PDB file of C-alpha atoms in Angstrom:
ATOM      1  CA  MET R  26      76.966  55.107  23.043  1.00 33.00           C
ATOM      2  CA  ALA R  27      77.379  51.337  22.482  1.00 36.00           C
ATOM      3  CA  MET R  28      74.268  49.268  22.043  1.00 34.00           C
ATOM      4  CA  VAL R  29      75.582  45.932  23.545  1.00 40.00           C
ATOM      5  CA  SER R  30      72.438  44.058  24.522  1.00 45.00           C
ATOM      6  CA  HIS R  31      70.071  45.172  21.654  1.00 46.00           C
ATOM      7  CA  ALA R  32      69.673  44.165  18.031  1.00 46.00           C
ATOM      8  CA  PRO R  33      71.318  46.411  15.408  1.00 38.00           C
ATOM      9  CA  GLY R  34      69.149  49.560  14.887  1.00 50.00           C
ATOM     10  CA  GLU R  35      67.449  49.124  18.210  1.00 86.00           C
ATOM     11  CA  LEU R  36      67.899  51.874  20.766  1.00 91.00           C
ATOM     12  CA  GLY R  37      69.607  51.285  24.076  1.00 93.00           C
ATOM     13  CA  ASP R  38      67.874  52.190  27.283  1.00 95.00           C
ATOM     14  CA  ALA R  39      69.648  55.487  27.837  1.00 94.00           C
ATOM     15  CA  GLU R  40      68.834  56.537  24.317  1.00 94.00           C
ATOM     16  CA  ILE R  41      65.139  55.728  24.949  1.00 95.00           C
ATOM     17  CA  VAL R  42      65.073  57.693  28.059  1.00 95.00           C
ATOM     18  CA  ALA R  43      66.505  60.699  26.096  1.00 94.00           C
ATOM     19  CA  ALA R  44      64.083  60.233  23.304  1.00 94.00           C
ATOM     20  CA  SER R  45      61.227  60.135  25.822  1.00 94.00           C
ATOM     21  CA  LEU R  46      61.875  63.691  26.866  1.00 94.00           C
ATOM     22  CA  ARG R  47      60.813  64.660  23.386  1.00 94.00           C
ATOM     23  CA  SER R  48      58.239  61.919  22.862  1.00 94.00           C
ATOM     24  CA  PRO R  49      56.916  60.563  26.148  1.00 94.00           C
ATOM     25  CA  GLU R  50      55.336  57.522  24.376  1.00 93.00           C
ATOM     26  CA  ALA R  51      58.878  56.205  23.783  1.00 94.00           C
ATOM     27  CA  PHE R  52      59.161  55.401  27.456  1.00 94.00           C
ATOM     28  CA  GLY R  53      56.728  52.536  26.900  1.00 94.00           C
ATOM     29  CA  GLU R  54      59.476  50.493  25.402  1.00 95.00           C
ATOM     30  CA  LEU R  55      61.417  50.584  28.722  1.00 96.00           C
ATOM     31  CA  PHE R  56      58.322  49.206  30.421  1.00 95.00           C
ATOM     32  CA  ARG R  57      58.123  46.450  27.858  1.00 95.00           C
ATOM     33  CA  ARG R  58      61.759  45.515  28.459  1.00 95.00           C
ATOM     34  CA  HIS R  59      62.004  45.747  32.211  1.00 95.00           C
ATOM     35  CA  ALA R  60      58.521  45.264  33.677  1.00 95.00           C
ATOM     36  CA  PRO R  61      58.276  41.442  33.458  1.00 95.00           C
ATOM     37  CA  ARG R  62      61.418  40.806  35.501  1.00 94.00           C
ATOM     38  CA  LEU R  63      60.759  43.483  37.921  1.00 95.00           C
ATOM     39  CA  HIS R  64      57.179  42.248  38.366  1.00 95.00           C
ATOM     40  CA  ALA R  65      58.221  38.747  39.058  1.00 93.00           C
ATOM     41  CA  TYR R  66      60.758  39.917  41.679  1.00 91.00           C
ATOM     42  CA  VAL R  67      58.298  42.231  43.386  1.00 91.00           C
ATOM     43  CA  ARG R  68      55.538  39.596  43.359  1.00 91.00           C
ATOM     44  CA  ARG R  69      57.815  37.224  45.301  1.00 88.00           C
ATOM     45  CA  ARG R  70      58.785  39.932  47.728  1.00 84.00           C
ATOM     46  CA  LEU R  71      55.354  41.419  48.489  1.00 81.00           C
ATOM     47  CA  GLY R  72      52.891  39.179  46.954  1.00 84.00           C
ATOM     48  CA  PRO R  73      50.517  39.480  43.879  1.00 86.00           C
ATOM     49  CA  SER R  74      48.226  42.046  45.441  1.00 79.00           C
ATOM     50  CA  LEU R  75      51.026  44.702  45.693  1.00 85.00           C
ATOM     51  CA  ALA R  76      53.136  43.722  42.706  1.00 90.00           C
ATOM     52  CA  ASP R  77      51.072  45.491  39.924  1.00 90.00           C
ATOM     53  CA  ASP R  78      50.815  48.745  41.984  1.00 90.00           C
ATOM     54  CA  LEU R  79      54.466  48.780  42.916  1.00 92.00           C
ATOM     55  CA  VAL R  80      55.834  48.031  39.453  1.00 94.00           C
ATOM     56  CA  SER R  81      53.524  50.736  38.148  1.00 93.00           C
ATOM     57  CA  GLU R  82      54.633  53.045  40.852  1.00 93.00           C
ATOM     58  CA  SER R  83      58.270  52.340  40.031  1.00 95.00           C
ATOM     59  CA  PHE R  84      57.759  53.128  36.390  1.00 96.00           C
ATOM     60  CA  ALA R  85      55.695  56.250  37.115  1.00 94.00           C
ATOM     61  CA  THR R  86      58.469  57.615  39.364  1.00 95.00           C
ATOM     62  CA  ALA R  87      61.097  56.819  36.802  1.00 96.00           C
ATOM     63  CA  PHE R  88      59.015  58.571  34.150  1.00 95.00           C
ATOM     64  CA  ARG R  89      58.606  61.624  36.314  1.00 95.00           C
ATOM     65  CA  GLN R  90      62.266  61.736  37.137  1.00 95.00           C
ATOM     66  CA  ARG R  91      63.621  60.753  33.695  1.00 95.00           C
ATOM     67  CA  GLU R  92      65.256  64.221  33.246  1.00 94.00           C
ATOM     68  CA  ARG R  93      67.472  63.262  36.249  1.00 93.00           C
ATOM     69  CA  PHE R  94      68.719  60.018  34.583  1.00 93.00           C
ATOM     70  CA  ASP R  95      72.248  60.872  33.351  1.00 87.00           C
ATOM     71  CA  GLY R  96      73.040  57.658  31.696  1.00 85.00           C
ATOM     72  CA  ARG R  97      76.075  56.998  33.843  1.00 85.00           C
ATOM     73  CA  ARG R  98      74.090  54.127  35.576  1.00 85.00           C
ATOM     74  CA  ASP R  99      72.334  51.370  33.673  1.00 91.00           C
ATOM     75  CA  PHE R 100      68.625  52.249  33.463  1.00 94.00           C
ATOM     76  CA  GLY R 101      67.615  48.808  34.808  1.00 92.00           C
ATOM     77  CA  ALA R 102      69.790  49.335  37.893  1.00 91.00           C
ATOM     78  CA  TRP R 103      68.231  52.788  38.375  1.00 94.00           C
ATOM     79  CA  LEU R 104      64.787  51.440  38.043  1.00 95.00           C
ATOM     80  CA  TRP R 105      65.662  48.593  40.552  1.00 93.00           C
ATOM     81  CA  GLY R 106      66.886  51.310  42.964  1.00 92.00           C
ATOM     82  CA  ILE R 107      63.518  53.066  42.720  1.00 94.00           C
ATOM     83  CA  ALA R 108      61.706  49.804  43.282  1.00 94.00           C
ATOM     84  CA  ALA R 109      63.902  48.948  46.119  1.00 91.00           C
ATOM     85  CA  ASN R 110      63.011  52.244  47.794  1.00 90.00           C
ATOM     86  CA  LEU R 111      59.368  51.549  47.334  1.00 91.00           C
ATOM     87  CA  ILE R 112      59.726  48.026  48.692  1.00 87.00           C
ATOM     88  CA  ALA R 113      61.397  49.467  51.758  1.00 84.00           C
ATOM     89  CA  ARG R 114      58.237  51.469  52.328  1.00 80.00           C
ATOM     90  CA  HIS R 115      56.313  48.134  52.240  1.00 77.00           C
ATOM     91  CA  HIS R 116      58.790  46.561  54.629  1.00 70.00           C
ATOM     92  CA  ARG R 117      56.321  46.071  57.413  1.00 70.00           C
ATOM     93  CA  HIS R 118      53.873  44.415  55.130  1.00 69.00           C
ATOM     94  CA  GLU R 119      56.699  42.083  53.785  1.00 66.00           C
ATOM     95  CA  THR R 120      57.799  41.104  57.372  1.00 74.00           C
ATOM     96  CA  ARG R 121      54.135  40.368  58.313  1.00 74.00           C
ATOM     97  CA  MET R 122      53.867  38.254  55.121  1.00 74.00           C
ATOM     98  CA  TYR R 123      56.927  36.240  56.004  1.00 75.00           C
ATOM     99  CA  ARG R 124      55.828  35.799  59.601  1.00 78.00           C
ATOM    100  CA  ALA R 125      52.359  34.639  58.431  1.00 76.00           C
ATOM    101  CA  PHE R 126      54.022  32.127  56.068  1.00 77.00           C
ATOM    102  CA  ALA R 127      56.176  30.859  58.917  1.00 79.00           C
ATOM    103  CA  ARG R 128      53.188  30.427  61.148  1.00 77.00           C
ATOM    104  CA  THR R 129      50.822  28.727  58.585  1.00 76.00           C
ATOM    105  CA  GLY R 130      53.037  27.267  55.960  1.00 73.00           C
ATOM    106  CA  VAL R 131      50.849  28.925  53.261  1.00 69.00           C
ATOM    107  CA  ASP R 132      52.881  31.250  50.985  1.00 67.00           C
ATOM    108  CA  PRO R 133      50.849  34.462  50.696  1.00 61.00           C
ATOM    109  CA  ALA R 134      52.940  35.517  47.671  1.00 57.00           C
ATOM    110  CA  GLU R 135      51.870  32.474  45.709  1.00 57.00           C
ATOM    111  CA  ASP R 136      49.310  33.144  42.973  1.00 47.00           C
ATOM    112  CA  GLY R 137      48.605  29.465  42.207  1.00 44.00           C
ATOM    113  CA  VAL R 138      50.654  29.095  38.978  1.00 39.00           C
ATOM    114  CA  ALA R 139      53.451  26.741  39.206  1.00 39.00           C
ATOM    115  CA  GLU R 140      56.348  28.099  37.281  1.00 42.00           C
ATOM    116  CA  ARG R 141      58.895  25.375  38.144  1.00 40.00           C
ATOM    117  CA  ALA R 142      57.637  22.327  39.935  1.00 41.00           C
ATOM    118  CA  GLY R 143      60.906  21.077  41.372  1.00 41.00           C
ATOM    119  CA  ASP R 144      61.884  24.467  42.847  1.00 45.00           C
ATOM    120  CA  ARG R 145      58.333  24.858  44.191  1.00 46.00           C
ATOM    121  CA  ALA R 146      58.443  21.428  45.913  1.00 46.00           C
ATOM    122  CA  ALA R 147      61.743  22.243  47.613  1.00 50.00           C
ATOM    123  CA  ALA R 148      60.572  25.811  48.568  1.00 51.00           C
ATOM    124  CA  ALA R 149      57.219  24.295  49.998  1.00 53.00           C
ATOM    125  CA  ALA R 150      59.336  21.963  52.286  1.00 55.00           C
ATOM    126  CA  LEU R 151      61.575  24.874  53.488  1.00 61.00           C
ATOM    127  CA  GLY R 152      58.744  27.565  53.125  1.00 70.00           C
ATOM    128  CA  PRO R 153      57.872  28.379  56.785  1.00 76.00           C
ATOM    129  CA  ALA R 154      61.409  28.098  58.101  1.00 75.00           C
ATOM    130  CA  LEU R 155      62.796  30.172  55.177  1.00 79.00           C
ATOM    131  CA  ALA R 156      60.100  32.751  55.659  1.00 82.00           C
ATOM    132  CA  LYS R 157      60.895  33.157  59.270  1.00 83.00           C
ATOM    133  CA  ALA R 158      64.687  33.410  58.525  1.00 84.00           C
ATOM    134  CA  LEU R 159      63.834  36.045  55.802  1.00 86.00           C
ATOM    135  CA  ALA R 160      61.777  37.980  58.292  1.00 85.00           C
ATOM    136  CA  SER R 161      64.662  38.041  60.731  1.00 86.00           C
ATOM    137  CA  LEU R 162      66.985  39.833  58.353  1.00 89.00           C
ATOM    138  CA  ASN R 163      67.296  43.511  58.358  1.00 88.00           C
ATOM    139  CA  ALA R 164      65.679  45.183  55.304  1.00 86.00           C
ATOM    140  CA  GLN R 165      68.764  45.973  53.322  1.00 89.00           C
ATOM    141  CA  ASP R 166      70.380  42.561  53.829  1.00 90.00           C
ATOM    142  CA  ARG R 167      67.166  40.842  52.810  1.00 90.00           C
ATOM    143  CA  GLU R 168      66.888  43.121  49.721  1.00 89.00           C
ATOM    144  CA  ALA R 169      70.437  42.313  48.517  1.00 91.00           C
ATOM    145  CA  VAL R 170      70.115  38.518  49.077  1.00 90.00           C
ATOM    146  CA  LEU R 171      66.604  38.321  47.311  1.00 89.00           C
ATOM    147  CA  MET R 172      67.783  40.514  44.367  1.00 89.00           C
ATOM    148  CA  LEU R 173      70.610  37.908  43.966  1.00 89.00           C
ATOM    149  CA  ALA R 174      68.472  34.853  44.354  1.00 86.00           C
ATOM    150  CA  TRP R 175      65.006  35.818  42.979  1.00 85.00           C
ATOM    151  CA  ALA R 176      65.803  38.470  40.530  1.00 86.00           C
ATOM    152  CA  GLU R 177      69.140  36.819  39.506  1.00 85.00           C
ATOM    153  CA  MET R 178      71.026  40.099  39.586  1.00 88.00           C
ATOM    154  CA  SER R 179      74.771  40.238  39.738  1.00 90.00           C
ATOM    155  CA  TYR R 180      76.585  41.755  42.737  1.00 92.00           C
ATOM    156  CA  GLY R 181      77.359  44.801  40.595  1.00 91.00           C
ATOM    157  CA  GLU R 182      73.809  45.239  39.522  1.00 90.00           C
ATOM    158  CA  ILE R 183      72.706  44.984  43.231  1.00 92.00           C
ATOM    159  CA  ALA R 184      75.314  47.519  44.224  1.00 92.00           C
ATOM    160  CA  THR R 185      74.208  49.925  41.618  1.00 90.00           C
ATOM    161  CA  ALA R 186      70.404  49.383  42.331  1.00 89.00           C
ATOM    162  CA  LEU R 187      70.938  49.887  46.133  1.00 90.00           C
ATOM    163  CA  ASP R 188      73.609  52.679  45.701  1.00 90.00           C
ATOM    164  CA  LEU R 189      76.152  50.740  47.811  1.00 92.00           C
ATOM    165  CA  PRO R 190      79.792  49.816  47.319  1.00 93.00           C
ATOM    166  CA  LEU R 191      80.251  46.386  45.862  1.00 92.00           C
ATOM    167  CA  GLY R 192      82.170  45.154  48.918  1.00 92.00           C
ATOM    168  CA  THR R 193      79.209  46.242  51.159  1.00 93.00           C
ATOM    169  CA  VAL R 194      76.748  44.248  48.923  1.00 93.00           C
ATOM    170  CA  LYS R 195      78.898  41.151  49.065  1.00 93.00           C
ATOM    171  CA  ALA R 196      79.187  41.505  52.841  1.00 92.00           C
ATOM    172  CA  LYS R 197      75.341  41.935  53.165  1.00 92.00           C
ATOM    173  CA  VAL R 198      74.727  38.804  51.014  1.00 92.00           C
ATOM    174  CA  HIS R 199      77.323  36.784  52.872  1.00 91.00           C
ATOM    175  CA  ARG R 200      75.800  37.868  56.208  1.00 90.00           C
ATOM    176  CA  ALA R 201      72.259  37.114  54.994  1.00 90.00           C
ATOM    177  CA  ARG R 202      73.273  33.617  53.641  1.00 89.00           C
ATOM    178  CA  THR R 203      74.977  32.685  56.852  1.00 88.00           C
ATOM    179  CA  LYS R 204      71.882  33.654  58.911  1.00 87.00           C
ATOM    180  CA  LEU R 205      69.545  31.791  56.392  1.00 86.00           C
ATOM    181  CA  ARG R 206      71.977  28.670  56.565  1.00 84.00           C
ATOM    182  CA  LYS R 207      71.771  28.644  60.347  1.00 85.00           C
ATOM    183  CA  ALA R 208      68.066  29.134  60.388  1.00 80.00           C
ATOM    184  CA  LEU R 209      67.278  26.250  57.849  1.00 77.00           C
ATOM    185  CA  PRO R 210      67.378  22.529  58.407  1.00 71.00           C
ATOM    186  CA  LYS R 211      70.472  20.870  57.070  1.00 68.00           C
ATOM    187  CA  GLU R 212      70.114  18.610  53.950  1.00 55.00           C
ATOM    188  CA  ASP R 213      71.210  14.920  54.186  1.00 50.00           C
ATOM    189  CA  GLY R 214      74.964  14.751  53.574  1.00 47.00           C
ATOM    190  CA  ASP R 215      75.589  18.347  54.732  1.00 45.00           C
ATOM    191  CA  GLY R 216      78.359  18.563  57.283  1.00 43.00           C
TER     192      GLY R 216
END
């Protein structure tokens, strides 16, 4: 198996999953590699109060089901699929969060740490309208567009994570973007 994204001598994710069947502690390396990105995404989706729990639950599920991981899919995509299913369970909470943001203009997912000031200022200006528009999307369309925008996943990664055909993912993202554009105020110079 090729080790494309890792330094020489470092095991790939599929190899670590296999090794964890003999030595469960090896699975910790997968947490180190994937948890920060997954946590940032879940925090933006469901807020900081649920992010730790949902990321932990995603990894616990992956650990319990690691014998079922066959290596045909990328481990990260498999993990994101697990997380997407758990997020879907929290869909009602997420929708309430977006509606509250739309009403109050206060982002309940914000933990007070400014990661990128320019992005944050733009998001604050559009925040309530964006939250209302996101709340209006169906859960799977919202999942696809947010994986693209917030998790910076490729269409292929999203397709794998959501277990959908690539064309379906592209259609969902296009549909979500169209709805979001219609719901958001136009910038100066937009036609």
